[in-house]
Coordinates of C-alpha atoms and ligand atoms in Angstrom, one line a residue:
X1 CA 0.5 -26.9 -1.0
X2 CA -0.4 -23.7 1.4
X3 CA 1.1 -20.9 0.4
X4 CA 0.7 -17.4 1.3
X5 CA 2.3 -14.0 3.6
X6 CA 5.0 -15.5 5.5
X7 CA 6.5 -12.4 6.3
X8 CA 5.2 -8.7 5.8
X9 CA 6.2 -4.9 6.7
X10 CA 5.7 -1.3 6.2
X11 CA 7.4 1.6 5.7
X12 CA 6.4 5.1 5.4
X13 CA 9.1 8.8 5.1
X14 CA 9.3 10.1 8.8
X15 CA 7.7 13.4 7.6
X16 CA 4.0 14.4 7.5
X17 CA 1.8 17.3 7.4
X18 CA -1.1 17.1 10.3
X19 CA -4.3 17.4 7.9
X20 CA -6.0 19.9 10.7
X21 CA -3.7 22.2 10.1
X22 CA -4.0 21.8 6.1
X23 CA -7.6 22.2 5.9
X24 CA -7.5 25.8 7.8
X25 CA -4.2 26.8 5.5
X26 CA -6.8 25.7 2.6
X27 CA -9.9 28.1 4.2
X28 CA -11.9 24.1 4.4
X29 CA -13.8 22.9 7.2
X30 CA -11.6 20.5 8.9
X31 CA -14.3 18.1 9.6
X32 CA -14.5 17.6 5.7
X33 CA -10.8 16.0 6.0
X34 CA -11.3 14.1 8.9
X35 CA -14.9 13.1 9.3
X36 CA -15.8 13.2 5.4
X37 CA -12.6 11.6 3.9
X38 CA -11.8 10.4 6.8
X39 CA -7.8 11.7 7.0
X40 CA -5.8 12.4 10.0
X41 CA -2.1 12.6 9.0
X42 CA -0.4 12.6 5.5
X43 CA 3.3 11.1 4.6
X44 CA 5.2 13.4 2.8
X45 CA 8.3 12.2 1.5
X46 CA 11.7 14.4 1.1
X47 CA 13.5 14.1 -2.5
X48 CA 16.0 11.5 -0.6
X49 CA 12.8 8.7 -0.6
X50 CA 11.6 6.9 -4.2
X51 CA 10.0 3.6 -5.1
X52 CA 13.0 2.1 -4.6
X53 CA 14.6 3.6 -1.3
X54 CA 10.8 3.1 0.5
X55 CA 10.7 -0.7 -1.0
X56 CA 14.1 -1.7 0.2
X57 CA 13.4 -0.1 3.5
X58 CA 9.8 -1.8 3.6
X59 CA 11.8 -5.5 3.0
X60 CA 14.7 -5.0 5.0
X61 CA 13.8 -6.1 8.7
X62 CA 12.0 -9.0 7.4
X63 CA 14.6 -10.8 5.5
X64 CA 17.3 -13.0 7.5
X65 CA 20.1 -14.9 5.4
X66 CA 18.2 -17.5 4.8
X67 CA 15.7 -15.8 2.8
X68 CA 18.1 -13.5 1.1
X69 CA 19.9 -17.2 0.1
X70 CA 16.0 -18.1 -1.8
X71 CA 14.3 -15.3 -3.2
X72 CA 14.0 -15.7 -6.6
X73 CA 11.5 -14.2 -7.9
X74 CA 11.1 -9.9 -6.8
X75 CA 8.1 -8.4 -7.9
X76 CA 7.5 -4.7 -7.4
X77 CA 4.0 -3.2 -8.2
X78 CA 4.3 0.3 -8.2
X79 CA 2.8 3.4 -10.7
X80 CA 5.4 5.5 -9.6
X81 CA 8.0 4.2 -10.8
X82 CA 11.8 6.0 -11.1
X83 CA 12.9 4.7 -14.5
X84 CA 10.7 3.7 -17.7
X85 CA 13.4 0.6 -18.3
X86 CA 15.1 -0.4 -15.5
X87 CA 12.7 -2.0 -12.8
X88 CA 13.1 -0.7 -9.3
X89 CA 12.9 -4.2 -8.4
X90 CA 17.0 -4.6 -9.8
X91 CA 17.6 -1.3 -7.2
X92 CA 15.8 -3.4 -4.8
X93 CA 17.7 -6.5 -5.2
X94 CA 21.3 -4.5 -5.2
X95 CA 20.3 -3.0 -2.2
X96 CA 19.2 -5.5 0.1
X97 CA 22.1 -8.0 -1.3
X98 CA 19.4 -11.2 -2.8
X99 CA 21.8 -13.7 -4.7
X100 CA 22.3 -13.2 -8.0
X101 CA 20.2 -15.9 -9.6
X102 CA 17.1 -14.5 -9.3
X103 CA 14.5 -12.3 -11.3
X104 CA 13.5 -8.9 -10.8
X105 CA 10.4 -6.7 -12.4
X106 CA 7.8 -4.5 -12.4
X107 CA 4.5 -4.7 -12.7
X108 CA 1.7 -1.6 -13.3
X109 CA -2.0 -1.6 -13.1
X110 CA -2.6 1.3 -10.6
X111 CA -3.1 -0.1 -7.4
X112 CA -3.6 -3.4 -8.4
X113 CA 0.1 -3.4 -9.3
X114 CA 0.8 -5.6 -5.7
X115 CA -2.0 -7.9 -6.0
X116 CA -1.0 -8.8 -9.6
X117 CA 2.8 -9.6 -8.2
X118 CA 1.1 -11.8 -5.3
X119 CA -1.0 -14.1 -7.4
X120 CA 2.8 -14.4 -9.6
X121 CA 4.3 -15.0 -6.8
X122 CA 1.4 -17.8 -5.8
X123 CA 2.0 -19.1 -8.5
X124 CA 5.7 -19.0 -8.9
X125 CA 6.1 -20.5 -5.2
X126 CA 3.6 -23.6 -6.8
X127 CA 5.7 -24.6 -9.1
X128 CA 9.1 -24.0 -7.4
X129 CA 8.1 -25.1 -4.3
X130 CA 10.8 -24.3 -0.8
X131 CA 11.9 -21.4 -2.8
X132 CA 10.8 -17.9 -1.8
X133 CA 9.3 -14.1 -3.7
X134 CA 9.6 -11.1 -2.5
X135 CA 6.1 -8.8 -3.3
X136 CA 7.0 -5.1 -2.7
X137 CA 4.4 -2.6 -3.2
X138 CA 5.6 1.1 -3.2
X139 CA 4.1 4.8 -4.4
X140 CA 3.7 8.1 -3.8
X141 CA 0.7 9.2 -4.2
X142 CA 0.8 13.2 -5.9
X143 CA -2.4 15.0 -6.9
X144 CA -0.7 18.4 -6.5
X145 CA -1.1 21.3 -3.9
X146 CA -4.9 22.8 -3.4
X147 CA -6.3 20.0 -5.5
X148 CA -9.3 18.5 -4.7
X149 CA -7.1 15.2 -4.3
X150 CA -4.5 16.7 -2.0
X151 CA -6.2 15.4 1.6
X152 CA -5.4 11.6 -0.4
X153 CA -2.1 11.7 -1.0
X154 CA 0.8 9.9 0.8
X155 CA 3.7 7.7 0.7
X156 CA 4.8 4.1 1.6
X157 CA 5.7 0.6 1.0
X158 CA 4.6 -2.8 1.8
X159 CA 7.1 -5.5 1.5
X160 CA 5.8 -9.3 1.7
X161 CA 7.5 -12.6 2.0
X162 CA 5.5 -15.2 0.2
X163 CA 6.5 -18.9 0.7
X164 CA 5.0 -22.2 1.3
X165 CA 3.9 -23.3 4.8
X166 CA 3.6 -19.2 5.4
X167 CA 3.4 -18.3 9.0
X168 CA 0.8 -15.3 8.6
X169 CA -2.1 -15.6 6.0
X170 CA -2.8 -18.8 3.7
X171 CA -3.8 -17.2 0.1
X172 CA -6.9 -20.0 -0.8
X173 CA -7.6 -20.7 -4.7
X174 CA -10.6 -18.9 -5.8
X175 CA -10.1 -15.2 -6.7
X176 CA -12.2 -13.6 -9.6
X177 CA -10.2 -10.5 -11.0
X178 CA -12.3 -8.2 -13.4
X179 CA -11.0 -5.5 -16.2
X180 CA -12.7 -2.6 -18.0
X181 CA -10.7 0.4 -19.8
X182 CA -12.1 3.9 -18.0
X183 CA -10.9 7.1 -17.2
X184 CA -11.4 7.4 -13.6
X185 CA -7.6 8.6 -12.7
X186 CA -4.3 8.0 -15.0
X187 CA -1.2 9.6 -15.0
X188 CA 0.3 10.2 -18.5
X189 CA 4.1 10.0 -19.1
X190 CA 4.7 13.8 -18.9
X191 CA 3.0 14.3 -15.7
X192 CA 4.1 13.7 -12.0
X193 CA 0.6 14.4 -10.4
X194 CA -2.5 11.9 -11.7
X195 CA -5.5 13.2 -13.1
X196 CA -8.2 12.0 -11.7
X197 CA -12.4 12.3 -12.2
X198 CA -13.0 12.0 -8.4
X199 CA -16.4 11.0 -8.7
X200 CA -16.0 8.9 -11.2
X201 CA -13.4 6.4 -9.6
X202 CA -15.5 6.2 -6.2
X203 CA -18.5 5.3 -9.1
X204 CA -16.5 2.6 -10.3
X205 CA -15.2 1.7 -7.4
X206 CA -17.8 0.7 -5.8
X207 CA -19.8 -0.7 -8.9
X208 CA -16.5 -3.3 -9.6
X209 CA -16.8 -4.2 -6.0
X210 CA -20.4 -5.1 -6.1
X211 CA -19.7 -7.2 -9.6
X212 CA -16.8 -8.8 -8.7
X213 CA -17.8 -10.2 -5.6
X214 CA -21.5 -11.2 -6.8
X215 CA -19.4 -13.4 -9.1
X216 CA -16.9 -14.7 -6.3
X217 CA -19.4 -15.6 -4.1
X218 CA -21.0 -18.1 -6.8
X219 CA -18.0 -19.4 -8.0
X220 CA -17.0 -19.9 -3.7
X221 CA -20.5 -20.2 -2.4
X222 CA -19.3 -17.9 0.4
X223 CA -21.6 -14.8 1.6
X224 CA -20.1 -12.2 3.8
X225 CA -21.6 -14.1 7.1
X226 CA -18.5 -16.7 5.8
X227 CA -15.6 -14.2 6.9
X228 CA -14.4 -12.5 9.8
X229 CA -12.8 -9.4 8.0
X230 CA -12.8 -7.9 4.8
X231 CA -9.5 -5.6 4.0
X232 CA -10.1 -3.3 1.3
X233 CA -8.1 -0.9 -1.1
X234 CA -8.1 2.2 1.0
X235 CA -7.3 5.6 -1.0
X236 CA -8.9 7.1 1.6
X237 CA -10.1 5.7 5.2
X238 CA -14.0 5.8 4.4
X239 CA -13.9 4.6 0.2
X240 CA -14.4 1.0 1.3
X241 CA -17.0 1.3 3.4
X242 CA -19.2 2.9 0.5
X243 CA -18.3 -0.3 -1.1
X244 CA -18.7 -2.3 2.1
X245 CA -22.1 -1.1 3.5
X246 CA -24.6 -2.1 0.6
X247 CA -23.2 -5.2 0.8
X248 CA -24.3 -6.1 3.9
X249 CA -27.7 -4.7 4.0
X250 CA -29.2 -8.2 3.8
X251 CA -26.5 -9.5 6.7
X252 CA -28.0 -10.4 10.2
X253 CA -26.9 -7.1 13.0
X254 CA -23.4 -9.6 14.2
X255 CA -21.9 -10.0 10.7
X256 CA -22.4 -6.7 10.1
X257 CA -21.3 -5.6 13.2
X258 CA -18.2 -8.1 12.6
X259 CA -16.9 -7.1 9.3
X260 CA -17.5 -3.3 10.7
X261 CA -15.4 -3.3 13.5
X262 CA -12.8 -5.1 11.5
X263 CA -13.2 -2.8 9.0
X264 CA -12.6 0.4 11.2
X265 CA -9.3 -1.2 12.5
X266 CA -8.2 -1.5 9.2
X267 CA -8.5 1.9 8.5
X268 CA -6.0 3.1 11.3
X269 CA -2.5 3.0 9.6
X270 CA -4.4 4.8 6.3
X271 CA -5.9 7.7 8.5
X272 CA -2.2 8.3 9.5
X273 CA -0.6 7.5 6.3
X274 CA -2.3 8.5 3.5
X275 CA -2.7 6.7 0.2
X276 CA 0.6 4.7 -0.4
X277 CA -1.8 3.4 -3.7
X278 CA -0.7 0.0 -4.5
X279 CA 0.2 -1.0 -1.4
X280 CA -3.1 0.2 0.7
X281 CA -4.6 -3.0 0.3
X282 CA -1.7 -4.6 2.3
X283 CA -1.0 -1.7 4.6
X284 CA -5.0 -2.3 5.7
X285 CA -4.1 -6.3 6.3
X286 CA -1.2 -5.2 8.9
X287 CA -3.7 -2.8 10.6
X288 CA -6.2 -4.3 11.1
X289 CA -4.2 -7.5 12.6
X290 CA -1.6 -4.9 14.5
X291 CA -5.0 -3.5 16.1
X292 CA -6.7 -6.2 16.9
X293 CA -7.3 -7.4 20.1
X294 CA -7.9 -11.3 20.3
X295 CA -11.3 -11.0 18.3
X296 CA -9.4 -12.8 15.2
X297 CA -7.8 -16.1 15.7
X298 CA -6.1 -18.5 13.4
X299 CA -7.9 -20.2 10.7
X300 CA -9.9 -17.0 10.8
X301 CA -11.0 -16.0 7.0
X302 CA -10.2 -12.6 5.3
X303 CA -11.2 -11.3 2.7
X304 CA -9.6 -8.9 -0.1
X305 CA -10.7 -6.4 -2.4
X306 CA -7.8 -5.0 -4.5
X307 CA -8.9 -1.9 -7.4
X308 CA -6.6 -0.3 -9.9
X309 CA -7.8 2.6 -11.6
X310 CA -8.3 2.6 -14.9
X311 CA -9.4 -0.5 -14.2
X312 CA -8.7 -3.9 -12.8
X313 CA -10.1 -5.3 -9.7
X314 CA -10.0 -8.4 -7.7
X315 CA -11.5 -10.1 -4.9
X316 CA -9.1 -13.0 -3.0
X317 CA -9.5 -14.5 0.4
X318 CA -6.8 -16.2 2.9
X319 CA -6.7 -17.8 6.4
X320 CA -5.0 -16.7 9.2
X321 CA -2.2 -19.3 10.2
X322 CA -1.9 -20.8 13.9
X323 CA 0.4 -18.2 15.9
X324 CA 0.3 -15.3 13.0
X325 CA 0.2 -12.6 15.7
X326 CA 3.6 -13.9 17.0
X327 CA 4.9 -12.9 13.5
X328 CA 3.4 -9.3 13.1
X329 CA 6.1 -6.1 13.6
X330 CA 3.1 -3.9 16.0
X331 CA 5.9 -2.2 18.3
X332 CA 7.8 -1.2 15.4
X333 CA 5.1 0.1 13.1
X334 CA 4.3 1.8 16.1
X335 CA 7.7 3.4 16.8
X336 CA 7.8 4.5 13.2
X337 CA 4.4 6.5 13.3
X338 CA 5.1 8.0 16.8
X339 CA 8.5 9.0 15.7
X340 CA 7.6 11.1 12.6
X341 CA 8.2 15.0 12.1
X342 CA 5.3 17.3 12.1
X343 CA 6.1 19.5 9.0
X344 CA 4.5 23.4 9.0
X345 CA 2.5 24.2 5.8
X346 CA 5.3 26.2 4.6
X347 CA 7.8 23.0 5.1
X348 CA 5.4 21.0 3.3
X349 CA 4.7 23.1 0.2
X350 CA 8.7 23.6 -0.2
X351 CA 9.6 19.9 0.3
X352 CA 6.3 19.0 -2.2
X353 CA 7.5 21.3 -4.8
X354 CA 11.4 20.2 -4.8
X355 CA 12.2 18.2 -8.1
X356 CA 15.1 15.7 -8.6
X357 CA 18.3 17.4 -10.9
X358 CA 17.8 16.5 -14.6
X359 CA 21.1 17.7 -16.4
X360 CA 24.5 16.0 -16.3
X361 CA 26.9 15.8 -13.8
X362 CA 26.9 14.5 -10.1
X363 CA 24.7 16.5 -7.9
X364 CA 24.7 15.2 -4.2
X365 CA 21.2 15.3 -2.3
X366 CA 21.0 15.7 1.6
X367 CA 17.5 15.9 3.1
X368 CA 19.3 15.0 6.4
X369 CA 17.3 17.7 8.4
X370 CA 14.3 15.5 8.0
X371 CA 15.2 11.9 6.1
X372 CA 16.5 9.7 8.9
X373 CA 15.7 6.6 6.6
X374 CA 17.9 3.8 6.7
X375 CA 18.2 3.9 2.3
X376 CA 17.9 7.4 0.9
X377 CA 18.5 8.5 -2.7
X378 CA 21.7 10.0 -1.6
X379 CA 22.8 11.5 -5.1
X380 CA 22.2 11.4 -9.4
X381 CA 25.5 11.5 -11.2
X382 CA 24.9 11.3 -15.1
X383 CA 20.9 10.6 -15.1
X384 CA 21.9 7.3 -12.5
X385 CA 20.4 7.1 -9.1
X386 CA 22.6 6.1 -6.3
X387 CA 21.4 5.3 -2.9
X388 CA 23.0 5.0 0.7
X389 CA 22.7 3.3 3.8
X390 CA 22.7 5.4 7.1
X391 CA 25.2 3.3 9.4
Ligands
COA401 N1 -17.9 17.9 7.5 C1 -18.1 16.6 7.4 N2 -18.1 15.9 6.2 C2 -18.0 16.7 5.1 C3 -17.8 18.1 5.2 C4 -17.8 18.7 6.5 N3 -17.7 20.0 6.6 N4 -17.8 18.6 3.9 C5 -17.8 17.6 3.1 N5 -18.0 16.4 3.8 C6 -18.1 15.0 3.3 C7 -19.0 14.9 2.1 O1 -20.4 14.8 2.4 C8 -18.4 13.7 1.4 O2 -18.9 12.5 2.1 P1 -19.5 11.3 1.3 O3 -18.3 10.8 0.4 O4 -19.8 10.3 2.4 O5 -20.6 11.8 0.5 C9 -16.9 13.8 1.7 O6 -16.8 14.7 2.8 C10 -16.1 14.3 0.6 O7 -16.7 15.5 0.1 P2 -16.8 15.8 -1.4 O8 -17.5 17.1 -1.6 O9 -17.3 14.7 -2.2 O10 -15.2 16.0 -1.7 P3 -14.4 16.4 -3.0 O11 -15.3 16.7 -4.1 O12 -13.3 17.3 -2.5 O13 -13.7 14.9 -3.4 C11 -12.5 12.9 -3.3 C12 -13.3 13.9 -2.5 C13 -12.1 11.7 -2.4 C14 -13.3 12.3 -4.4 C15 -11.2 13.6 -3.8 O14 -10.4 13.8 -2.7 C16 -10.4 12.8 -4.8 O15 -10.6 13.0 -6.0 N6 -9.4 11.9 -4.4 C17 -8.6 11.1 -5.2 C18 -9.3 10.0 -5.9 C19 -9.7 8.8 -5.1 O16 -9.2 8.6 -4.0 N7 -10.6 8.0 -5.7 C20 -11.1 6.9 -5.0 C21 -11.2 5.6 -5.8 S1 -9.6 4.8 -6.0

């Protein structure tokens, strides 16, 4: 049975800080943000946009009644979560009105969170074949202001369809996945920014990379010559291609100037975005096949490399279906970027520093000015979260 990415979207908050501008407020060579990390614009979401309200708004243009009719299975990888019980995958289902039979949870691992609810939902689909799951990936990436992490942050959701017979990318079998407990970046309870050794996680990064896909390539006899793009994990629009680069030193001049190409249109909706963490992998999927220009075709192979801090990785591959780019949302990913407010540094530091109510009572929350979302956290009343829908 094929099964794979039927359906998939974005979202990210219509507000973001320019990251020119940032780098001068900070007193840092601009060229460091844009040419060294490789950052142009970063999503900065009001108080009125969570996990939840940035997932449901991610899923919502891609589901029909039909769909809505057989989900069964929502998976939500996220490590920003809203609540330590409830799942934001139960908002998520309220919200976008899935029957009631079906399952909703949350899954953590970093940014592997999504990848991990795509192989359930492989599997899931397998065994409950013409029945549908719902992968949403959605973060908010926070290192805190003047932190060495700052130019990486972002916000965003990926929402993803997965079904048999899908009409955008065919997940094949093989994938080698690969675990080792390190301290490259966590977030403990207490704590709404992540710590995070810089150096470290690019380190390991790039080392699970290289081991991972030494092993995938024996267990698949592929070599990189094999594909026509390799997506990556993108915390930043240049960390893959540390891990990409070494990798093809041994590849003839048109692989490698193949999977570079690819690789720079993959990095467009990251430059602009930021890191939306578990989701990146899946956000650089949609840009590189919103970018392309009729290089890629169906049957076309990709490859992925998914990496969660602290640490799981994974390397996967899928084939593009006959017609995929008649199923892809370009225009309107491209309305929602062009259609964004540029905040000052003083808007920025004020919305970044704004925290949620925490004592009883009902406290209403209007970010109106700048949230023209279609869900919004629109108040708390007794520690519950209530969301809206803008008509
Ligand atoms: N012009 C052009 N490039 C410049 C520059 C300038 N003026 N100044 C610095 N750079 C380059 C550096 O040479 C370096 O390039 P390289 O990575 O190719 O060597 C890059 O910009 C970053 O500079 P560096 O001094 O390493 O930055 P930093 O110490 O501030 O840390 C991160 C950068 C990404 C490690 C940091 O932002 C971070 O910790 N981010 C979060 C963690 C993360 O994303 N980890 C990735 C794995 S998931």
């Amino acid at each position: 049975m094929l099964i794979g990415i039927d359906k998939m979207n974005f979202f990210t908050p219509n507000t973001y800080i320019d990251l020119v501008k940032l780098a001068e407020h900070r007193g840092i060579d601009p060229n460091k943000f844009t040419v060294g990390i490789g950052q142009s614009k970063m999503a900065v979401p009001t108080i009125t946009q969570d996990t939840v309200s940035m997932g449901a708004n991610a899923a919502l243009p891609i589901l029909d009644a039909t769909d809505l009719g057989k989900i069964d299975l929502i998976v939500v990888g996220t490590e920003t979560g809203i609540d330590e019980s409830k799942s934001s995958a139960a908002f998520i289902h309220q919200l976008l009105n899935i029957h009631p039979f079906a399952k909703s949870v949350e899954v953590k691992q970093a940014c592997y969170g999504a990848t991990a609810g795509l192989m359930m939902a492989k599997d899931f689909i397998t065994t409950h074949p013409g029945r549908k799951a719902l992968v949403i990936a959605s973060d908010i990436s926070r290192y805190g202001l003047a932190t060495s992490g700052e130019v990486t942050q972002g916000a965003g959701a990926v929402a993803m369809l997965i079904s048999e017979n899908p009409r955008i990318l065919e997940l094949e079998d093989v994938s080698v996945s690969m675990t080792e407990s390190i301290f490259d970046f966590w977030r403990p309870n207490y704590t709404d920014t992540a710590i995070v050794n810089g150096k470290f996680s690019n380190e390991a990064y790039v080392n699970f990379f290289s081991t991972i896909w030494e092993e995938f390539s024996k267990r698949t006899s592929y070599s990189l010559a094999d594909f026509n793009a390799f997506c990556f994990h993108l915390p930043y629009s240049k960390m893959g291609k540390k891990a990409l680069l070494p990798a093809l030193e041994n590849e003839s001049e048109d692989v490698q100037k193949r999977l570079m190409s690819h690789y720079d249109l993959s990095t467009t909706y990251t430059k602009n975005i930021g890191n939306i963490y578990t989701g990146s992998l899946y956000l650089s999927l949609m840009s590189l096949l919103d970018s392309d220009e009729n290089s890629l075709k169906s049957g076309d192979l990709i490859g992925f490399f998914s990496y969660g801090s602290g640490a799981v990785g994974e390397i996967f591959s899928g084939r593009l279906v006959e017609d995929y780019d008649k199923h892809l949302l370009k225009e309107a990913h491209q309305d929602m970027l062009n259609n964004r407010y540029d905040l000052s540094i003083e808007e920025y530091e004020t919305i970044f520093t704004k925290e949620l109510p925490k004592t009883d009572g009902t406290h209403p929350l209007s970010e109106a000015k700048y949230d023209k979302s279609h869900f919004y956290l629109s108040s708390i009343t007794d520690h519950q979260r209530h969301y809206n829908e803008r008509q």
